[in-house]
């Protein structure tokens, strides 16, 4: 059975569905003929943007609501075959300013989804989007999913808590959970309003506006930039691969790039902007994990995922998208 | 400097201070001449019991309040030199029935304490009482603190989250946190009202009432029963040992006993009661971790803790206490 057939006519709930990852996934699922429901709270400064699904709006159901509202989650989970959980507090900076809100949105939100599944959709496949921030200081590279987890931030701590929820609800209650640890995603439909996360997007905007781009330190830190279409492929496979159930997987490119090289590529592709280096502010240093490349060996084998979109090619496509649609993103 | 001198005249806040561990610790601290403040919500069916401190009541301050109430925590943390955090949802059974309450009490409660310390007592030593339930299925014995953490319950998951909070607030914000993973504590002043936790105490009550004591399975599972005076010693040392700051330690006896042997000892000491074996109920099996003995090598070295109270001796002292004071515990 092809991947698309697994989703045809199936009900798929995507929480945080108007955001960057959720909306890109939704577009693919609509093409596959799935019955797609998006839940999004449209919180100010978060990634939710109705324009992300404007051209598929009549083919999907959109619910504006909060994943922290149990009744809403209960109602939407009923009858679902697949659930993708992206709704979250997504900025580690905000997790410092308001740890309780981070706890509520990230942990209580997922608890609502998992408890609703226990009650109303015990057969559903649940894919949780975690983050490399669960790892903390890196002990080796490339990083597989056996790496110790010592998060340096509350954001990473709560993502780890959510990973453990998935394991408990799988082992103890028999739910079909899959955890994907996303590295550094980029591509069309990410928010461009501020620099709190999706820094590549923010810098692309700075370049497009011919502004000065500030890089802290030398910018030599290695990152695993993964284009959104590669992530969508991995999300889809994770949900239909029996072997993946109960597991934790990387969702990345498997390719390491220097941060400064990625930004220089952005400036080059956009044809505007100028890079300036500044020393690291003190509080940033504490949460810097060191270079990161995802080890995708296991994922290539299990998901049949192979060659990803090359960074330059991905940035080019991204630049084309925002050149055409910038008015809807800033 | 002796341990007692570290505490003389120092302000010590104990959350959950009217409970089993908190009240036993408080008694020792009063003897040391500390300025002891107990915060306890006196939640029904929890361990809080005013009788636990009745005879030292005029030497301590007791605040009836919830650790989830930020204003209360802020007020009490101000000026503290030491903080012991015991306030928690303590039953894994209740963590299944109401995961959100478990999340709030265990995680948001500790966040309140840590955020209050950041603001009002950045120099305070903070001792967090964690649990062996963070571990999950055991891969080896005796268990040190490097053992993988794959909790089988929400209770264990939230305790693990709290451990990670301690690490984040230590590494990122410089707070002096110490984590103690308590194995199976027993002794005077534990609640005897129900069997949801502190099972040894519950069985002692059954014996004292000459009832039938139900053991699931053969009762051959190994447990690390630690007498409360040994724990108090470890709590005290953990707070005054510089080397311990930022670390995670076992708080146990280092001695493995078969569950059924401990219960037979209880029946023998009490001189009443009768043991009956029943098969495990299904939902219990899922959360059974296998035999557990704490590896106390590191702790013996760092805390200078050596020979603990022998199980039979501890049970005898416990039996004497409840024989004299049963009216206040059931």
Short mmCIF file of N, CA, C and O in Angstrom, two decimals, chain A residues 70 96 99-100 103 107-108 111-112 115 118 137 149-154 157-158 160-161 164-165 167-169 171-173 286-287, chain B residues 70 96 99-100 103 107-108 111-112 115 118 137 149-154 157-158 160-161 164-165 167-169 171-173 286-287:
data_model
loop_
_atom_site.label_atom_id
_atom_site.label_comp_id
_atom_site.label_asym_id
_atom_site.label_seq_id
_atom_site.Cartn_x
_atom_site.Cartn_y
_atom_site.Cartn_z
N UNK A 70 -10.10 20.94 27.29
CA UNK A 70 -10.35 19.50 27.21
C UNK A 70 -11.57 19.16 26.36
O UNK A 70 -11.54 18.22 25.56
N UNK A 96 11.15 30.76 29.43
CA UNK A 96 11.85 31.35 30.58
C UNK A 96 10.96 32.40 31.25
O UNK A 96 10.83 32.45 32.46
N UNK A 99 7.21 30.10 32.73
CA UNK A 99 7.34 28.64 32.74
C UNK A 99 6.01 27.91 32.94
O UNK A 99 5.83 26.82 32.44
N UNK A 100 5.06 28.54 33.66
CA UNK A 100 3.78 27.89 33.93
C UNK A 100 2.96 27.75 32.66
O UNK A 100 2.32 26.75 32.43
N UNK A 103 4.42 25.03 30.66
CA UNK A 103 3.98 23.74 31.22
C UNK A 103 2.56 23.41 30.77
O UNK A 103 2.28 22.28 30.36
N UNK A 107 2.60 20.49 28.19
CA UNK A 107 2.33 19.22 28.89
C UNK A 107 0.82 18.96 29.03
O UNK A 107 0.34 17.90 28.65
N UNK A 108 0.08 19.91 29.59
CA UNK A 108 -1.36 19.67 29.76
C UNK A 108 -2.03 19.51 28.41
O UNK A 108 -2.97 18.72 28.25
N UNK A 111 -1.44 15.99 27.33
CA UNK A 111 -2.24 15.12 28.20
C UNK A 111 -3.69 15.09 27.73
O UNK A 111 -4.32 14.03 27.72
N UNK A 112 -4.22 16.25 27.33
CA UNK A 112 -5.60 16.30 26.83
C UNK A 112 -5.75 15.39 25.61
O UNK A 112 -6.73 14.65 25.50
N UNK A 115 -5.33 11.61 26.74
CA UNK A 115 -6.49 11.14 27.51
C UNK A 115 -7.72 11.02 26.60
O UNK A 115 -8.51 10.08 26.74
N UNK A 118 -7.35 7.79 24.71
CA UNK A 118 -7.70 6.64 25.57
C UNK A 118 -9.19 6.42 25.56
O UNK A 118 -9.68 5.30 25.50
N UNK A 137 23.57 19.54 26.37
CA UNK A 137 24.96 19.55 25.85
C UNK A 137 25.23 18.23 25.13
O UNK A 137 24.99 17.15 25.68
N UNK A 149 19.55 12.57 27.71
CA UNK A 149 18.66 13.73 27.65
C UNK A 149 18.78 14.54 28.93
O UNK A 149 18.28 14.15 29.98
N UNK A 150 19.50 15.65 28.83
CA UNK A 150 19.69 16.57 29.96
C UNK A 150 19.39 17.98 29.49
O UNK A 150 20.30 18.79 29.32
N UNK A 151 18.10 18.29 29.28
CA UNK A 151 17.75 19.58 28.68
C UNK A 151 18.30 20.76 29.47
O UNK A 151 18.40 20.72 30.69
N UNK A 152 18.64 21.82 28.75
CA UNK A 152 19.20 23.02 29.38
C UNK A 152 18.13 24.08 29.61
O UNK A 152 18.42 25.14 30.17
N UNK A 153 16.94 23.82 29.15
CA UNK A 153 15.87 24.83 29.24
C UNK A 153 14.57 24.17 29.67
O UNK A 153 14.42 22.94 29.58
N UNK A 154 13.64 24.99 30.14
CA UNK A 154 12.32 24.46 30.46
C UNK A 154 11.62 23.98 29.20
O UNK A 154 10.90 22.98 29.23
N UNK A 157 12.87 20.62 28.67
CA UNK A 157 12.37 19.76 29.74
C UNK A 157 10.94 19.33 29.46
O UNK A 157 10.58 18.16 29.60
N UNK A 158 10.11 20.28 29.06
CA UNK A 158 8.70 19.95 28.82
C UNK A 158 8.53 19.09 27.57
O UNK A 158 7.65 18.24 27.52
N UNK A 160 10.68 16.87 26.72
CA UNK A 160 11.07 15.55 27.22
C UNK A 160 9.92 14.91 28.02
O UNK A 160 9.64 13.72 27.88
N UNK A 161 9.27 15.71 28.84
CA UNK A 161 8.10 15.22 29.58
C UNK A 161 7.07 14.64 28.60
O UNK A 161 6.53 13.56 28.82
N UNK A 164 8.01 11.33 27.33
CA UNK A 164 7.76 10.29 28.34
C UNK A 164 6.27 9.97 28.43
O UNK A 164 5.89 8.83 28.66
N UNK A 165 5.42 11.00 28.28
CA UNK A 165 3.97 10.75 28.22
C UNK A 165 3.67 9.75 27.11
O UNK A 165 2.90 8.80 27.30
N UNK A 167 5.51 7.52 25.81
CA UNK A 167 5.97 6.17 26.19
C UNK A 167 5.02 5.54 27.21
O UNK A 167 4.66 4.37 27.09
N UNK A 168 4.58 6.32 28.20
CA UNK A 168 3.67 5.79 29.22
C UNK A 168 2.34 5.38 28.59
O UNK A 168 1.83 4.29 28.85
N UNK A 169 1.80 6.25 27.75
CA UNK A 169 0.49 5.94 27.16
C UNK A 169 0.59 4.79 26.16
O UNK A 169 -0.38 4.09 25.92
N UNK A 171 3.04 2.17 26.48
CA UNK A 171 3.35 0.95 27.22
C UNK A 171 2.26 0.57 28.20
O UNK A 171 1.95 -0.60 28.38
N UNK A 172 1.72 1.58 28.89
CA UNK A 172 0.79 1.27 29.96
C UNK A 172 -0.65 1.20 29.46
O UNK A 172 -1.43 0.40 29.95
N UNK A 173 -0.98 2.04 28.46
CA UNK A 173 -2.37 2.06 27.98
C UNK A 173 -2.53 1.53 26.55
O UNK A 173 -3.65 1.53 26.03
N UNK A 286 24.47 29.94 27.94
CA UNK A 286 24.05 28.85 28.82
C UNK A 286 23.22 27.80 28.11
O UNK A 286 23.17 26.66 28.54
N UNK A 287 22.52 28.21 27.08
CA UNK A 287 21.62 27.24 26.45
C UNK A 287 22.18 26.73 25.12
O UNK A 287 21.54 25.94 24.45
N UNK B 70 1.24 30.70 44.08
CA UNK B 70 2.53 31.38 43.90
C UNK B 70 2.80 32.42 44.98
O UNK B 70 3.92 32.53 45.50
N UNK B 96 -3.10 8.49 37.72
CA UNK B 96 -3.82 7.91 36.57
C UNK B 96 -5.21 8.53 36.48
O UNK B 96 -5.67 8.91 35.41
N UNK B 99 -4.52 13.07 35.77
CA UNK B 99 -3.15 13.44 35.38
C UNK B 99 -2.89 14.94 35.45
O UNK B 99 -1.76 15.36 35.72
N UNK B 100 -3.91 15.76 35.22
CA UNK B 100 -3.72 17.22 35.22
C UNK B 100 -3.40 17.72 36.63
O UNK B 100 -2.57 18.59 36.81
N UNK B 103 0.07 16.83 37.39
CA UNK B 103 0.97 17.78 36.71
C UNK B 103 1.06 19.08 37.49
O UNK B 103 2.15 19.62 37.70
N UNK B 107 4.55 19.42 39.21
CA UNK B 107 5.42 20.24 38.36
C UNK B 107 5.24 21.73 38.62
O UNK B 107 6.21 22.44 38.89
N UNK B 108 4.01 22.23 38.56
CA UNK B 108 3.82 23.67 38.79
C UNK B 108 4.22 24.04 40.21
O UNK B 108 4.76 25.12 40.45
N UNK B 111 7.93 24.41 40.22
CA UNK B 111 8.25 25.63 39.47
C UNK B 111 8.07 26.86 40.34
O UNK B 111 8.88 27.79 40.31
N UNK B 112 7.00 26.88 41.13
CA UNK B 112 6.77 28.00 42.04
C UNK B 112 7.94 28.17 43.01
O UNK B 112 8.42 29.28 43.24
N UNK B 115 11.16 29.27 40.97
CA UNK B 115 11.06 30.66 40.51
C UNK B 115 11.14 31.62 41.70
O UNK B 115 11.77 32.68 41.60
N UNK B 118 14.78 31.91 42.58
CA UNK B 118 15.48 32.80 41.64
C UNK B 118 15.31 34.25 42.06
O UNK B 118 16.24 35.05 42.01
N UNK B 137 11.22 0.08 34.11
CA UNK B 137 11.74 -1.30 34.17
C UNK B 137 13.24 -1.26 34.45
O UNK B 137 13.99 -0.57 33.77
N UNK B 149 16.20 6.37 32.55
CA UNK B 149 14.93 6.80 33.16
C UNK B 149 13.81 6.71 32.12
O UNK B 149 13.71 7.55 31.23
N UNK B 150 13.02 5.66 32.22
CA UNK B 150 11.88 5.44 31.34
C UNK B 150 10.66 5.14 32.20
O UNK B 150 10.22 3.99 32.28
N UNK B 151 10.12 6.17 32.87
CA UNK B 151 9.03 5.94 33.82
C UNK B 151 7.84 5.21 33.18
O UNK B 151 7.54 5.40 32.01
N UNK B 152 7.17 4.40 33.98
CA UNK B 152 6.02 3.64 33.51
C UNK B 152 4.70 4.32 33.87
O UNK B 152 3.64 3.83 33.52
N UNK B 153 4.78 5.39 34.62
CA UNK B 153 3.57 6.06 35.09
C UNK B 153 3.71 7.57 34.94
O UNK B 153 4.82 8.09 34.80
N UNK B 154 2.58 8.26 34.99
CA UNK B 154 2.63 9.73 34.97
C UNK B 154 3.29 10.24 36.25
O UNK B 154 4.01 11.24 36.22
N UNK B 157 6.84 10.07 35.59
CA UNK B 157 7.18 11.06 34.55
C UNK B 157 7.30 12.45 35.16
O UNK B 157 8.24 13.19 34.88
N UNK B 158 6.34 12.80 36.02
CA UNK B 158 6.37 14.15 36.59
C UNK B 158 7.51 14.30 37.60
O UNK B 158 8.09 15.38 37.72
N UNK B 160 10.35 12.86 37.20
CA UNK B 160 11.51 13.05 36.32
C UNK B 160 11.55 14.49 35.80
O UNK B 160 12.62 15.12 35.75
N UNK B 161 10.39 15.03 35.43
CA UNK B 161 10.33 16.42 35.00
C UNK B 161 10.90 17.33 36.09
O UNK B 161 11.69 18.24 35.81
N UNK B 164 14.57 17.28 36.21
CA UNK B 164 15.15 18.06 35.11
C UNK B 164 15.03 19.55 35.42
O UNK B 164 15.91 20.34 35.07
N UNK B 165 13.92 19.97 36.06
CA UNK B 165 13.81 21.36 36.52
C UNK B 165 15.00 21.71 37.41
O UNK B 165 15.62 22.77 37.26
N UNK B 167 17.91 20.45 37.51
CA UNK B 167 19.13 20.56 36.71
C UNK B 167 19.15 21.87 35.92
O UNK B 167 20.18 22.56 35.88
N UNK B 168 18.02 22.24 35.33
CA UNK B 168 17.96 23.48 34.54
C UNK B 168 18.20 24.70 35.45
O UNK B 168 18.99 25.58 35.13
N UNK B 169 17.54 24.73 36.60
CA UNK B 169 17.69 25.89 37.48
C UNK B 169 19.07 25.93 38.11
O UNK B 169 19.56 27.00 38.46
N UNK B 171 21.97 24.61 36.42
CA UNK B 171 22.94 24.89 35.36
C UNK B 171 22.70 26.24 34.71
O UNK B 171 23.64 26.95 34.38
N UNK B 172 21.43 26.56 34.49
CA UNK B 172 21.14 27.77 33.72
C UNK B 172 21.01 28.99 34.61
O UNK B 172 21.40 30.08 34.22
N UNK B 173 20.49 28.81 35.83
CA UNK B 173 20.27 29.96 36.70
C UNK B 173 21.15 29.95 37.95
O UNK B 173 21.05 30.85 38.78
N UNK B 286 1.42 -3.84 34.74
CA UNK B 286 2.03 -2.89 33.82
C UNK B 286 3.01 -1.94 34.50
O UNK B 286 3.90 -1.41 33.86
N UNK B 287 2.79 -1.69 35.77
CA UNK B 287 3.64 -0.69 36.41
C UNK B 287 4.65 -1.33 37.36
O UNK B 287 5.42 -0.64 38.00
#
